[in-house]
PDB file of C-alpha atoms and ligand atoms in Angstrom:
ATOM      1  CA  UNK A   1       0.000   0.000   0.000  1.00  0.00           C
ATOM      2  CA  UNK A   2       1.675   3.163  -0.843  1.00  0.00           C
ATOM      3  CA  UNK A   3       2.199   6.122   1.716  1.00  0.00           C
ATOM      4  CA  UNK A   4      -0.335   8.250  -0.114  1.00  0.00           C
ATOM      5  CA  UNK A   5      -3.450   6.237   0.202  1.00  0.00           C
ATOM      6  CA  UNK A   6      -3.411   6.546   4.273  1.00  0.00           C
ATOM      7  CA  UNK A   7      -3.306  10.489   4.041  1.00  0.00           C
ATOM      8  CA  UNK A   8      -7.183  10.652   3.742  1.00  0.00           C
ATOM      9  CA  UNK A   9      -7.903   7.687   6.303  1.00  0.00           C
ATOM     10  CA  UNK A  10     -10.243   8.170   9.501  1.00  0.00           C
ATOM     11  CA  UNK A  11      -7.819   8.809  13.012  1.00  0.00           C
ATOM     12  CA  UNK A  12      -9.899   5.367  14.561  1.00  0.00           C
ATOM     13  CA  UNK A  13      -8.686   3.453  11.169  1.00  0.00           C
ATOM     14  CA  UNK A  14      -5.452   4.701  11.750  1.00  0.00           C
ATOM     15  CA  UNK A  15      -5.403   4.062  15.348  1.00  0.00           C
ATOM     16  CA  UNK A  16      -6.575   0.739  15.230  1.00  0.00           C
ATOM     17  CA  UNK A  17      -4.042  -0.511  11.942  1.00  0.00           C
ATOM     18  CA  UNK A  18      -1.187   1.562  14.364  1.00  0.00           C
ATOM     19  CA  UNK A  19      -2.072  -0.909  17.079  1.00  0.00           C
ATOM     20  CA  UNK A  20      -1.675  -3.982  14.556  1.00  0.00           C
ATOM     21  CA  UNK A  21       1.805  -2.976  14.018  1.00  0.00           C
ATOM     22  CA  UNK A  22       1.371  -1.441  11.053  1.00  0.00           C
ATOM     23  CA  UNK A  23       4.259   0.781  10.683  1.00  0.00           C
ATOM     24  CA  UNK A  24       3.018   2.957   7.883  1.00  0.00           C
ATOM     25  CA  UNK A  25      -0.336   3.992   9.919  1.00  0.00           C
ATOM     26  CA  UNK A  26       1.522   4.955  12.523  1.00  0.00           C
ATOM     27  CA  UNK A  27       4.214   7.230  10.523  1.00  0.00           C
ATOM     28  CA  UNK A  28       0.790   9.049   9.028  1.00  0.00           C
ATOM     29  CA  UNK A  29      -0.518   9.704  12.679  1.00  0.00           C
ATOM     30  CA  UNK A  30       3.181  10.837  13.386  1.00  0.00           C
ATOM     31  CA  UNK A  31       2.996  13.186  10.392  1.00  0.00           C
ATOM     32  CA  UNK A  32      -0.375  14.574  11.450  1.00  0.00           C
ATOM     33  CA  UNK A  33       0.250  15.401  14.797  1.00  0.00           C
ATOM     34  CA  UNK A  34       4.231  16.034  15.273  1.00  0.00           C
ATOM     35  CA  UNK A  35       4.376  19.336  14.341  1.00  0.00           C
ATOM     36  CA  UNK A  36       1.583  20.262  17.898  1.00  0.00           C
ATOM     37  CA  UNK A  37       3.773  18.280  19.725  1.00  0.00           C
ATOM     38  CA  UNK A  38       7.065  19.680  18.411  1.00  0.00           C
ATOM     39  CA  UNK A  39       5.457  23.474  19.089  1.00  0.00           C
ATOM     40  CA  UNK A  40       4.550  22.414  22.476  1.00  0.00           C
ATOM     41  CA  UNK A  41       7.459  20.796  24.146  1.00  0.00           C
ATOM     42  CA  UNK A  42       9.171  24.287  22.899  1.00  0.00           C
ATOM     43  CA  UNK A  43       6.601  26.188  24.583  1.00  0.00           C
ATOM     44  CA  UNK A  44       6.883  24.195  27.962  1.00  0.00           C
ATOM     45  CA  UNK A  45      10.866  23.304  27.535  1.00  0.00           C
ATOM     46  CA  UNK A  46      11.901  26.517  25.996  1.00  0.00           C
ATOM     47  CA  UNK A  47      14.691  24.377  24.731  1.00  0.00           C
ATOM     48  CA  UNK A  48      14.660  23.343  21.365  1.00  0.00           C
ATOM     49  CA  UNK A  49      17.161  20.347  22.024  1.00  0.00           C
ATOM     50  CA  UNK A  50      14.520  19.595  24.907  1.00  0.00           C
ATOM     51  CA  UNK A  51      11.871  20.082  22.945  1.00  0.00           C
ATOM     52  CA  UNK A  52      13.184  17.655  19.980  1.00  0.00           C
ATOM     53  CA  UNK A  53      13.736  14.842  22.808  1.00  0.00           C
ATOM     54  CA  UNK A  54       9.958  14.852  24.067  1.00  0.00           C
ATOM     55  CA  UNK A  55       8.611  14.636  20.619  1.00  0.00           C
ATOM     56  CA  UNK A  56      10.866  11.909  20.303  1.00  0.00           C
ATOM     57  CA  UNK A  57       9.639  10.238  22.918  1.00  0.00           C
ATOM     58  CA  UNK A  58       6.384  11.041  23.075  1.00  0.00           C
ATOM     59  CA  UNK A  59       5.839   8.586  20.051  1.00  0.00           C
ATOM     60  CA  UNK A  60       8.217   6.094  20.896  1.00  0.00           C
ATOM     61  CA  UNK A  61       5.901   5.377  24.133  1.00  0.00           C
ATOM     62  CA  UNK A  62       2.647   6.320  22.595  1.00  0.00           C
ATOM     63  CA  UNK A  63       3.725   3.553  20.349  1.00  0.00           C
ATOM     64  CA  UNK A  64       4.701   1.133  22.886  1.00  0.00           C
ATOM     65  CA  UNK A  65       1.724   1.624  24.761  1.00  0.00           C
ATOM     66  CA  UNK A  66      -0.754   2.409  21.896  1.00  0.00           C
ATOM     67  CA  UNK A  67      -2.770  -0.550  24.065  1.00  0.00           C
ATOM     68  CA  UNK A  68      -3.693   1.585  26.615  1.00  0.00           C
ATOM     69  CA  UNK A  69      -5.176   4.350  24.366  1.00  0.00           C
ATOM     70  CA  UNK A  70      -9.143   4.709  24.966  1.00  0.00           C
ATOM     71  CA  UNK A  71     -10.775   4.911  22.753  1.00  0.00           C
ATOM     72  CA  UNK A  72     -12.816   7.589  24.282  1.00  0.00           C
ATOM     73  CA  UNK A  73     -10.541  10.520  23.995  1.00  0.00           C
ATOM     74  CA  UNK A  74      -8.811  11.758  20.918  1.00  0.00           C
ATOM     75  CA  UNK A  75      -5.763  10.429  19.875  1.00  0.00           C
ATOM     76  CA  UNK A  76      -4.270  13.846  20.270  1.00  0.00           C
ATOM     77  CA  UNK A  77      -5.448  14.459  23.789  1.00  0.00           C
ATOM     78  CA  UNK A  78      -3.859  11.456  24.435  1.00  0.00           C
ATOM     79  CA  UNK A  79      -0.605  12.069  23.243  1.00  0.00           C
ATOM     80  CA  UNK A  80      -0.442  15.139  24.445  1.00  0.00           C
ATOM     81  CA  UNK A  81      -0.717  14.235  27.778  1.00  0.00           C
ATOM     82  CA  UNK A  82       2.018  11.805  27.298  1.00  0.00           C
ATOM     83  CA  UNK A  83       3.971  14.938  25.854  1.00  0.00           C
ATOM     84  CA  UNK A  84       3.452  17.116  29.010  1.00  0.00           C
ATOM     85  CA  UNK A  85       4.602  14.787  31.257  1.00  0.00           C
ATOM     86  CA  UNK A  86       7.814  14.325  29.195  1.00  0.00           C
ATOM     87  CA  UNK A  87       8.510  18.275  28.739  1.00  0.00           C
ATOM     88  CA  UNK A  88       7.546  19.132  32.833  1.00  0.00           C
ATOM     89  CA  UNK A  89      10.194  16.062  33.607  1.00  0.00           C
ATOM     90  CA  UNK A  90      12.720  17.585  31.723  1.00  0.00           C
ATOM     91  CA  UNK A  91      12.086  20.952  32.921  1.00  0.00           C
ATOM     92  CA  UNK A  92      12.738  19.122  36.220  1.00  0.00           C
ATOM     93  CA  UNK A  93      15.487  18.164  35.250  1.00  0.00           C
ATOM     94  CA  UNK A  94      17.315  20.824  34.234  1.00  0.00           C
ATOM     95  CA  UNK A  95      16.588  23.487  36.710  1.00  0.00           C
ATOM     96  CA  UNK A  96      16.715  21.098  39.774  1.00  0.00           C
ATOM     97  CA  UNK A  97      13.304  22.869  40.781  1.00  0.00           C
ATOM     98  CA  UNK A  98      10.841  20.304  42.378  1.00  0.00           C
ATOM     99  CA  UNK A  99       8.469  23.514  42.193  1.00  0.00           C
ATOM    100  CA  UNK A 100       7.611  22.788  38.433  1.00  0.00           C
ATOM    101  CA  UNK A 101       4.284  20.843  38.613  1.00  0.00           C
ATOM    102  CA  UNK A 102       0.572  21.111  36.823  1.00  0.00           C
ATOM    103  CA  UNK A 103      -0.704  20.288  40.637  1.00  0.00           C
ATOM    104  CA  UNK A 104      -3.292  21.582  41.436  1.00  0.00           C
ATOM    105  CA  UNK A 105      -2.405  25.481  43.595  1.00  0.00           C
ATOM    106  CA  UNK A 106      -4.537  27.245  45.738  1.00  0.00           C
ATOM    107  CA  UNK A 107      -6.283  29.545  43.263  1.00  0.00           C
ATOM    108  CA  UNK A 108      -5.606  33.607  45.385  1.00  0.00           C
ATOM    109  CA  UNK A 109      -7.435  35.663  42.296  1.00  0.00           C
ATOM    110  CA  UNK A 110      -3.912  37.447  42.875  1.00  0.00           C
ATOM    111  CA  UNK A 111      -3.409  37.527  38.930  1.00  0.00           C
ATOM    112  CA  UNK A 112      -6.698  38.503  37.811  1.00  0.00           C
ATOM    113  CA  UNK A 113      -5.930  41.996  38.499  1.00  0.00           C
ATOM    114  CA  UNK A 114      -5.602  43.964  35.545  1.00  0.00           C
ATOM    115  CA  UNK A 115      -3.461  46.210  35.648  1.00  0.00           C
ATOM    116  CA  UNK A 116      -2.921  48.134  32.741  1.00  0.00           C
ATOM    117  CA  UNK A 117      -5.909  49.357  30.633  1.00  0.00           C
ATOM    118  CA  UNK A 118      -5.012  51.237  27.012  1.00  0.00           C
ATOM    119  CA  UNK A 119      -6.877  50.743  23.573  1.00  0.00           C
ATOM    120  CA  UNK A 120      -4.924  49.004  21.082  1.00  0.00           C
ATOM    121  CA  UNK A 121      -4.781  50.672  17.473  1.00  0.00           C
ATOM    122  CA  UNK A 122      -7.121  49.635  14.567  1.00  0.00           C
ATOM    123  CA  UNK A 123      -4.345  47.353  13.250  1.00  0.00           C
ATOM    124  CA  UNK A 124      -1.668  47.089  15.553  1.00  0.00           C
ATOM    125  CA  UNK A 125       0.178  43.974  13.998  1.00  0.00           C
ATOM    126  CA  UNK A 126       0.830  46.336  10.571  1.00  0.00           C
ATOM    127  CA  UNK A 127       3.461  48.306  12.436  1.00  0.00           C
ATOM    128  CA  UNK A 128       5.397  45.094  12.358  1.00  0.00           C
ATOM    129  CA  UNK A 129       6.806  42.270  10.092  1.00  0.00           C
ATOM    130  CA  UNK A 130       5.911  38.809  10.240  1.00  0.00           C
ATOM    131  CA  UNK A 131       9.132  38.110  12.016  1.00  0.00           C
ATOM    132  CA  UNK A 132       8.753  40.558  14.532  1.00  0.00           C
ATOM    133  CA  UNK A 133       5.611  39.814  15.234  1.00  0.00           C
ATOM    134  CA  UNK A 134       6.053  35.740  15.574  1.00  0.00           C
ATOM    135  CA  UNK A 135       8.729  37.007  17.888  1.00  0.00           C
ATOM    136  CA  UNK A 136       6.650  39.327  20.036  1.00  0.00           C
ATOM    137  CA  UNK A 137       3.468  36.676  19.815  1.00  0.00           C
ATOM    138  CA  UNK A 138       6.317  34.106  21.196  1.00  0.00           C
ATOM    139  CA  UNK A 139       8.528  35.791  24.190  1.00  0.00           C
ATOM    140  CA  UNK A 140       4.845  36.991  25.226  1.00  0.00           C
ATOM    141  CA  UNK A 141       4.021  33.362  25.731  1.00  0.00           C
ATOM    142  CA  UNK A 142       7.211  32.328  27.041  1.00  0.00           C
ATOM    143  CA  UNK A 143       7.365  34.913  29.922  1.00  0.00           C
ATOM    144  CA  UNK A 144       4.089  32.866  31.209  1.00  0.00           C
ATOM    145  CA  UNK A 145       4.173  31.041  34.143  1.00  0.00           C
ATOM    146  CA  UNK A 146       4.735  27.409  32.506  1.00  0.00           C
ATOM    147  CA  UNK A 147       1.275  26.227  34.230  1.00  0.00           C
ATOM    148  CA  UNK A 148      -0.680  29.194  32.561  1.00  0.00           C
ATOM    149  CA  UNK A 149       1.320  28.707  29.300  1.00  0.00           C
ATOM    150  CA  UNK A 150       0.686  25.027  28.572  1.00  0.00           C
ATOM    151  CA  UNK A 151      -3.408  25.694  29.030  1.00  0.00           C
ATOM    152  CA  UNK A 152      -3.070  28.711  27.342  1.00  0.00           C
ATOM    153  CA  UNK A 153      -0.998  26.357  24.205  1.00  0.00           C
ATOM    154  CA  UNK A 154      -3.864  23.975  24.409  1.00  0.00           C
ATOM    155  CA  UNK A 155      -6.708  26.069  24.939  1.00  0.00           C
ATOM    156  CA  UNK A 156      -6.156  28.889  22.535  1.00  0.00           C
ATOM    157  CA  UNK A 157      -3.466  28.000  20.262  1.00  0.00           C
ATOM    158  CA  UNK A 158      -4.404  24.185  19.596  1.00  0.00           C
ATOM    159  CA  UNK A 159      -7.976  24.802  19.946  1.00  0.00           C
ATOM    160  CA  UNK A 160      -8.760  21.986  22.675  1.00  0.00           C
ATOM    161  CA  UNK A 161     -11.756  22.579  24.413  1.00  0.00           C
ATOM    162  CA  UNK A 162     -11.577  22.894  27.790  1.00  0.00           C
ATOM    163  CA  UNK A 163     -12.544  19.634  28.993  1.00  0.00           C
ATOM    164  CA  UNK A 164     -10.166  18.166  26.228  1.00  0.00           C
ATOM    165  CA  UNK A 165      -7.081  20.601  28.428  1.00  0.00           C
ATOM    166  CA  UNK A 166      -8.275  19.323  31.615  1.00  0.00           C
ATOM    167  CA  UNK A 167      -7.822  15.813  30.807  1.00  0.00           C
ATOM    168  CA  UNK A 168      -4.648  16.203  28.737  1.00  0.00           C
ATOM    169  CA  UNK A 169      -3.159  18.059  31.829  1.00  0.00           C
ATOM    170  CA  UNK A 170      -4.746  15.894  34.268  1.00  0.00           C
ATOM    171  CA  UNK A 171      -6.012  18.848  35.528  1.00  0.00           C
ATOM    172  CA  UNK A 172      -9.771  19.860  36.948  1.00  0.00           C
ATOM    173  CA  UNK A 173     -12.200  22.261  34.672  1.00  0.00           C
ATOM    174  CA  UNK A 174     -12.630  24.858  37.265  1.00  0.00           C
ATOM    175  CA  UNK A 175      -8.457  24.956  37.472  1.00  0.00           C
ATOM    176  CA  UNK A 176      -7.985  25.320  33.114  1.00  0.00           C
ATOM    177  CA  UNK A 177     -10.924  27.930  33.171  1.00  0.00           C
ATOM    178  CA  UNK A 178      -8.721  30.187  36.240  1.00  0.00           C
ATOM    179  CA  UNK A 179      -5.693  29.471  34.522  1.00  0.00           C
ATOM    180  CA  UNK A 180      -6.745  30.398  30.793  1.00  0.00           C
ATOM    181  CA  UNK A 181      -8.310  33.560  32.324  1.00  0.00           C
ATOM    182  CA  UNK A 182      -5.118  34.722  33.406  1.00  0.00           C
ATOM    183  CA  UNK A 183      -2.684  33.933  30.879  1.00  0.00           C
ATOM    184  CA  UNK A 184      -5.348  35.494  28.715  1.00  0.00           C
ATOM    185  CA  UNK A 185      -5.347  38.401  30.740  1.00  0.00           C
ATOM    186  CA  UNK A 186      -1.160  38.881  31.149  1.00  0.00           C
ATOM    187  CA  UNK A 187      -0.957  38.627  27.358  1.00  0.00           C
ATOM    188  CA  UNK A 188      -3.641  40.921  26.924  1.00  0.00           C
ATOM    189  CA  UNK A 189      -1.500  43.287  28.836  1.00  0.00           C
ATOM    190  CA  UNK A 190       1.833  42.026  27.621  1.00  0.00           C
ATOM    191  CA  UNK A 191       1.101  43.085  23.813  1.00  0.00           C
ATOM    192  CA  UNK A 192      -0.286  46.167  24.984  1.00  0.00           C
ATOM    193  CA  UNK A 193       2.612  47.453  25.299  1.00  0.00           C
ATOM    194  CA  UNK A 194       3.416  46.828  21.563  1.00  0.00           C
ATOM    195  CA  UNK A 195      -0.835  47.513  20.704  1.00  0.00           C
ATOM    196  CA  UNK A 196      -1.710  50.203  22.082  1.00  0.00           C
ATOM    197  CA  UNK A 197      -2.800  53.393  20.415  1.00  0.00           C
ATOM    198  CA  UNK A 198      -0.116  55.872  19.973  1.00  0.00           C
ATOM    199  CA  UNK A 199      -0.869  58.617  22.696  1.00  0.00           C
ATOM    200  CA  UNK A 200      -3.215  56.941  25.124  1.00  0.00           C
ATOM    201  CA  UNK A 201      -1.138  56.218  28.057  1.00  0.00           C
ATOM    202  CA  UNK A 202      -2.184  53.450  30.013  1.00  0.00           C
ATOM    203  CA  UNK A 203      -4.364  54.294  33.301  1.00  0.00           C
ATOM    204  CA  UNK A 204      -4.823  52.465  36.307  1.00  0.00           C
ATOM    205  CA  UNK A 205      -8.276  50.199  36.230  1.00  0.00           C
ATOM    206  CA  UNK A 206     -10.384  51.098  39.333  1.00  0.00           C
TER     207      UNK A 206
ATOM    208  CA  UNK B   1     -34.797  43.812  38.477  1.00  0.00           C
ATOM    209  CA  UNK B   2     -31.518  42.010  38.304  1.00  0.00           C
ATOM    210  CA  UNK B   3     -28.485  43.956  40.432  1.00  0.00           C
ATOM    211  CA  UNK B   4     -26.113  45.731  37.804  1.00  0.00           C
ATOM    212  CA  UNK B   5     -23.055  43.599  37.161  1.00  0.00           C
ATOM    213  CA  UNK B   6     -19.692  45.049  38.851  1.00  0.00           C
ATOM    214  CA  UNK B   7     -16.426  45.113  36.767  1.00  0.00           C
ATOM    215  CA  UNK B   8     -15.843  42.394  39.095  1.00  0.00           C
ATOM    216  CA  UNK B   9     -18.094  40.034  37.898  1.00  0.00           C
ATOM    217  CA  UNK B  10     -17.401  40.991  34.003  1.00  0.00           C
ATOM    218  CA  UNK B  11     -13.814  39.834  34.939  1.00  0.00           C
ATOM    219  CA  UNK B  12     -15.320  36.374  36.292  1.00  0.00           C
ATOM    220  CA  UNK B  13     -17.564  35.701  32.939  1.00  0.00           C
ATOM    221  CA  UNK B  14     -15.386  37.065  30.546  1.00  0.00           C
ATOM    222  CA  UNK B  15     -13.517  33.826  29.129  1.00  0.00           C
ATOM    223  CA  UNK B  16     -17.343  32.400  28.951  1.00  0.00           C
ATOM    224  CA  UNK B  17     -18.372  35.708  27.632  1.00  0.00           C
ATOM    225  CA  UNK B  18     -15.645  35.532  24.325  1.00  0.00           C
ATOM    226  CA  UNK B  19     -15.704  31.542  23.921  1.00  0.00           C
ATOM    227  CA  UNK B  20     -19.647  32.376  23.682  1.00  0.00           C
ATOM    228  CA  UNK B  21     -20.675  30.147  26.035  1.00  0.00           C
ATOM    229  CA  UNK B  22     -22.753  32.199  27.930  1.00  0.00           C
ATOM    230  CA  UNK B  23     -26.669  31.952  27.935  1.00  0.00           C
ATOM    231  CA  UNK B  24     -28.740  34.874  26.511  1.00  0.00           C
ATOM    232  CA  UNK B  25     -29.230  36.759  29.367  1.00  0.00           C
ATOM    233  CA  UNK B  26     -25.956  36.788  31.411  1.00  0.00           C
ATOM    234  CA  UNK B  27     -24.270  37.941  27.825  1.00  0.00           C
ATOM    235  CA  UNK B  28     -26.714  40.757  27.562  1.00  0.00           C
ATOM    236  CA  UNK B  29     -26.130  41.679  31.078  1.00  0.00           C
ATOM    237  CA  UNK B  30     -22.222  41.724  30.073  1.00  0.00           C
ATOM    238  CA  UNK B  31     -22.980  43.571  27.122  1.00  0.00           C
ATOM    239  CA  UNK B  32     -24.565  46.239  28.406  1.00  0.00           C
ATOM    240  CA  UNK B  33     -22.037  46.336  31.452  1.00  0.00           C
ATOM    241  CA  UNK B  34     -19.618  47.048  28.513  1.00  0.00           C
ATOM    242  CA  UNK B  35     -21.273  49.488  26.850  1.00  0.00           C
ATOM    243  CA  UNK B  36     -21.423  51.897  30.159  1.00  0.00           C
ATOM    244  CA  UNK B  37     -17.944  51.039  31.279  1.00  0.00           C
ATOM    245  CA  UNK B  38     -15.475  52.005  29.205  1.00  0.00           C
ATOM    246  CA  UNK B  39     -12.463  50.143  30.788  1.00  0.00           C
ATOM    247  CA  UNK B  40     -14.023  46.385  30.536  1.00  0.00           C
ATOM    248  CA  UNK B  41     -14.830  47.259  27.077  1.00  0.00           C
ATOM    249  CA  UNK B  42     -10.948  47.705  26.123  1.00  0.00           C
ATOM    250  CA  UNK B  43     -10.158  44.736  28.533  1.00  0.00           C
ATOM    251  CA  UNK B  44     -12.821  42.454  26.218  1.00  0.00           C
ATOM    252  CA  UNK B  45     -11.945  44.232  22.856  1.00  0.00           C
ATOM    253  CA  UNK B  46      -8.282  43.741  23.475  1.00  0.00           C
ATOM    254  CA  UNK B  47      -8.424  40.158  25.045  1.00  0.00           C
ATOM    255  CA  UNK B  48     -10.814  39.051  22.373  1.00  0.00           C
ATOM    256  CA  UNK B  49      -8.220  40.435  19.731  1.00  0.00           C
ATOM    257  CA  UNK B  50      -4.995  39.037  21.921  1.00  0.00           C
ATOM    258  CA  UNK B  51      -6.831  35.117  21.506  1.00  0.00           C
ATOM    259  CA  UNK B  52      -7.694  36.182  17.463  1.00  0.00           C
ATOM    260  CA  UNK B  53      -3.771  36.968  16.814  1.00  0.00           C
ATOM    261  CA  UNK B  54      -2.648  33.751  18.306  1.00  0.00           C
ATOM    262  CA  UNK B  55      -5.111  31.657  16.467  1.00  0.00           C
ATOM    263  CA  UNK B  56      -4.209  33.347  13.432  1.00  0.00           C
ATOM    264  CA  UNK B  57      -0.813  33.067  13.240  1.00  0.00           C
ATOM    265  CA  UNK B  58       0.345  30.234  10.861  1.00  0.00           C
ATOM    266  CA  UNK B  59       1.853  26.947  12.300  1.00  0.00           C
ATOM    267  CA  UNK B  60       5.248  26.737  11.941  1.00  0.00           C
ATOM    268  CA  UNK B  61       6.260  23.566   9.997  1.00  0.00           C
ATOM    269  CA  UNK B  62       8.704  21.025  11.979  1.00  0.00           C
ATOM    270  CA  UNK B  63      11.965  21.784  10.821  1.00  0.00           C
ATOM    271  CA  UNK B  64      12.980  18.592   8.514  1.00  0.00           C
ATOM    272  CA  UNK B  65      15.853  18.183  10.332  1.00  0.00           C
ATOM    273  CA  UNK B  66      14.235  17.340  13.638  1.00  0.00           C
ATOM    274  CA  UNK B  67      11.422  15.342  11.284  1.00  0.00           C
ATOM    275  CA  UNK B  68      14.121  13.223   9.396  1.00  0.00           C
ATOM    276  CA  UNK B  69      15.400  12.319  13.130  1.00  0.00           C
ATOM    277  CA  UNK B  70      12.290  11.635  14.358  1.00  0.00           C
ATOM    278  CA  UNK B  71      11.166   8.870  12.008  1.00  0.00           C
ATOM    279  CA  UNK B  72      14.634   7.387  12.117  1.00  0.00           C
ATOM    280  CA  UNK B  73      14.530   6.840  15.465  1.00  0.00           C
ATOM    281  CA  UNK B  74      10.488   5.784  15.390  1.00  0.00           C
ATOM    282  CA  UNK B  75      11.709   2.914  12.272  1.00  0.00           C
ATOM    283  CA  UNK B  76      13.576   2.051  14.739  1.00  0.00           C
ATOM    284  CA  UNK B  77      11.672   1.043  16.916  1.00  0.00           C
ATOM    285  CA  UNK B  78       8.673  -0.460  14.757  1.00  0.00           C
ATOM    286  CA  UNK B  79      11.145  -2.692  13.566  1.00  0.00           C
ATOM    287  CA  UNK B  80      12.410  -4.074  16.675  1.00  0.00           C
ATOM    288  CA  UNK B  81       8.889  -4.234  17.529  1.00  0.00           C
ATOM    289  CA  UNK B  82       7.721  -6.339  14.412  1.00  0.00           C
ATOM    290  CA  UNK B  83       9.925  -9.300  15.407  1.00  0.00           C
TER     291      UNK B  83
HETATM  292 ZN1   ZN C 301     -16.445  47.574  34.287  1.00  0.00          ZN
END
C-alpha cells in the first residue's frame, strides 16, 4: 500500500491498523500530529534540544503503549498528555526545581488583576513584520508562568476545548478555566505594550 | 430587576463571555455592562483580539531536520517491535 493512500484515512482506522503494528499507519498519525507536539514541548521546555527529545519520545511510548489508548478521547489528547509529562520532567530536570508541577495550587485571584488598561490601534500587527511579530506573539508566551502557558498552548493556540485541556493536563475544569483567564489576561497586557494606540497612556483600572 | 453587574463580575464571565458560552441573558447583562464602562470594554476588545492573533498566526512547519530524526529513530523502533 503506498504512503499516499493513508493520508485521507479516519484517526480510529489509523489508530486501530497503528495498534496492529502497522508501521506505515503509525508514521501518518506521526505526520499529522508532530508538528503540535514539536510546538509544544518548545513552549513548555523553551529548549529546542529539549523540545526535539519529548517529541521523540512522546511517540516512541505512545507507540509502545498504543494498548492503553481509549478509545474515548482523541488520539491527540492522548498524546499530548504523554507529551506534558515528558517536557515538565525535563524541565525538572534541568533546573533542579521540584516547584515545576501542573498540581493543582490554591487559586488567590492574585493575577486577575488587571493592571494596565489602554486601547490598542485599529491594526496594531501592521506596524510590524511577520518576524517581529512571531517574535513578540512568542517571548509573550514564554514569559508565562509554565502552568498558565501550557493551558493557554492547548486552549487557545491548539484549539482543545476545555474539557479536552483538563484531561490532557490531568487537571480539573474549574483549574484550566482560572488558569486560561489569566494567561489570557497577562498577554492581553503584555502586547499592549506593543498595541496600544499611539498617545493613550495606560491608566490604572479602578 | 436584576443587580447591575460590577467590573468584578465581568472579569469572572469574561472567558465564557468571548468563547460564547454564555446563555442569553448573562451575555446581555455583560454587554450592556460594557457598553457603560469604558475600561471592561478595552479589557474584552483587546483580550478578544490578543486570543484572534494567536489563532491566526500560521503553524510553523517542523523543521525537517528534527522530522528526518524523528522517524529514524520511530523505524527504529517499529522494527524491533515487528519481530
Ligand atoms: Zn467595568
Amino acid at each position: 500500500m503506498p504512503v499516499s493512500s493513508l493520508t485521507g484515512t479516519d484517526e480510529a482506522t489509523l489508530v486501530a491498523l497503528s495498534r496492529g503494528r502497522d508501521a506505515r499507519a503509525y508514521s501518518e498519525l506521526v505526520r499529522r500530529y508532530e508538528g503540535k507536539i514539536f510546538r509544544l514541548a518548545q513552549h513548555i521546555t523553551q529548549n529546542r534540544e529539549d523540545a526535539e527529545d519529548v517529541l521523540q519520545e512522546t511517540f516512541m511510548r505512545a507507540y509502545e503503549h498504543l494498548d492503553q489508548f481509549q478509545g474515548a478521547s482523541k488520539f491527540y489528547t492522548w498524546i499530548v498528555r504523554i507529551a506534558v509529562n515528558q517536557a515538565l520532567m525535563k524541565l525538572r530536570r534541568r533546573k533542579s526545581d521540584k516547584s515545576v508541577s501542573l498540581d493543582e495550587t490554591i487559586d488567590t485571584g492574585e493575577d486577575t488583576v488587571v493592571r494596565e488598561i489602554a486601547a490598542w490601534d485599529e491594526d496594531p500587527e501592521q506596524r510590524f513584520s511577520r518576524e517581529e511579530l512571531h517574535g513578540l506573539l512568542d517571548s509573550a508566551v514564554q514569559s508565562l508562568d509554565p502552568l498558565y502557558r501550557s493551558v493557554f498552548v492547548l486552549r487557545d493556540i491548539d484549539d482543545l476545548s476545555t474539557e479536552e485541556t483538563a484531561e490532557a493536563l490531568g487537571l480539573s475544569v474549574p483549574a484550566v478555566k482560572s488558569r486560561l483567564l489569566r494567561a489570557r489576561l497577562q498577554l492581553r497586557e503584555k502586547l499592549t505594550r506593543f498595541f496600544k494606540r499611539k498617545g493613550d497612556d495606560a491608566f490604572a483600572y479602578l | 430587576m436584576t443587580p447591575l453587574l460590577t467590573c468584578k463580575d465581568f472579569l469572572k464571565d469574561l472567558n465564557d463571555y468571548l468563547d460564547e458560552s454564555l446563555g442569553a441573558e448573562l451575555r446581555a447583562r455583560i454587554e450592556q455592562h460594557i457598553t457603560e464602562c469604558p475600561n471592561c470594554w478595552v479589557i474584552a476588545d483587546t483580550t478578544r483580539r490578543t486570543i484572534q492573533i494567536y489563532k491566526g498566526m500560521d503553524p510553523y512547519p517542523i523543521p525537517s531536520d528534527v522530522e528526518s530524526r524523528l522517524m529514524q529513530a520511530l523505524e527504529k523502533k517499529m522494527a524491533a517491535k515487528q519481530r
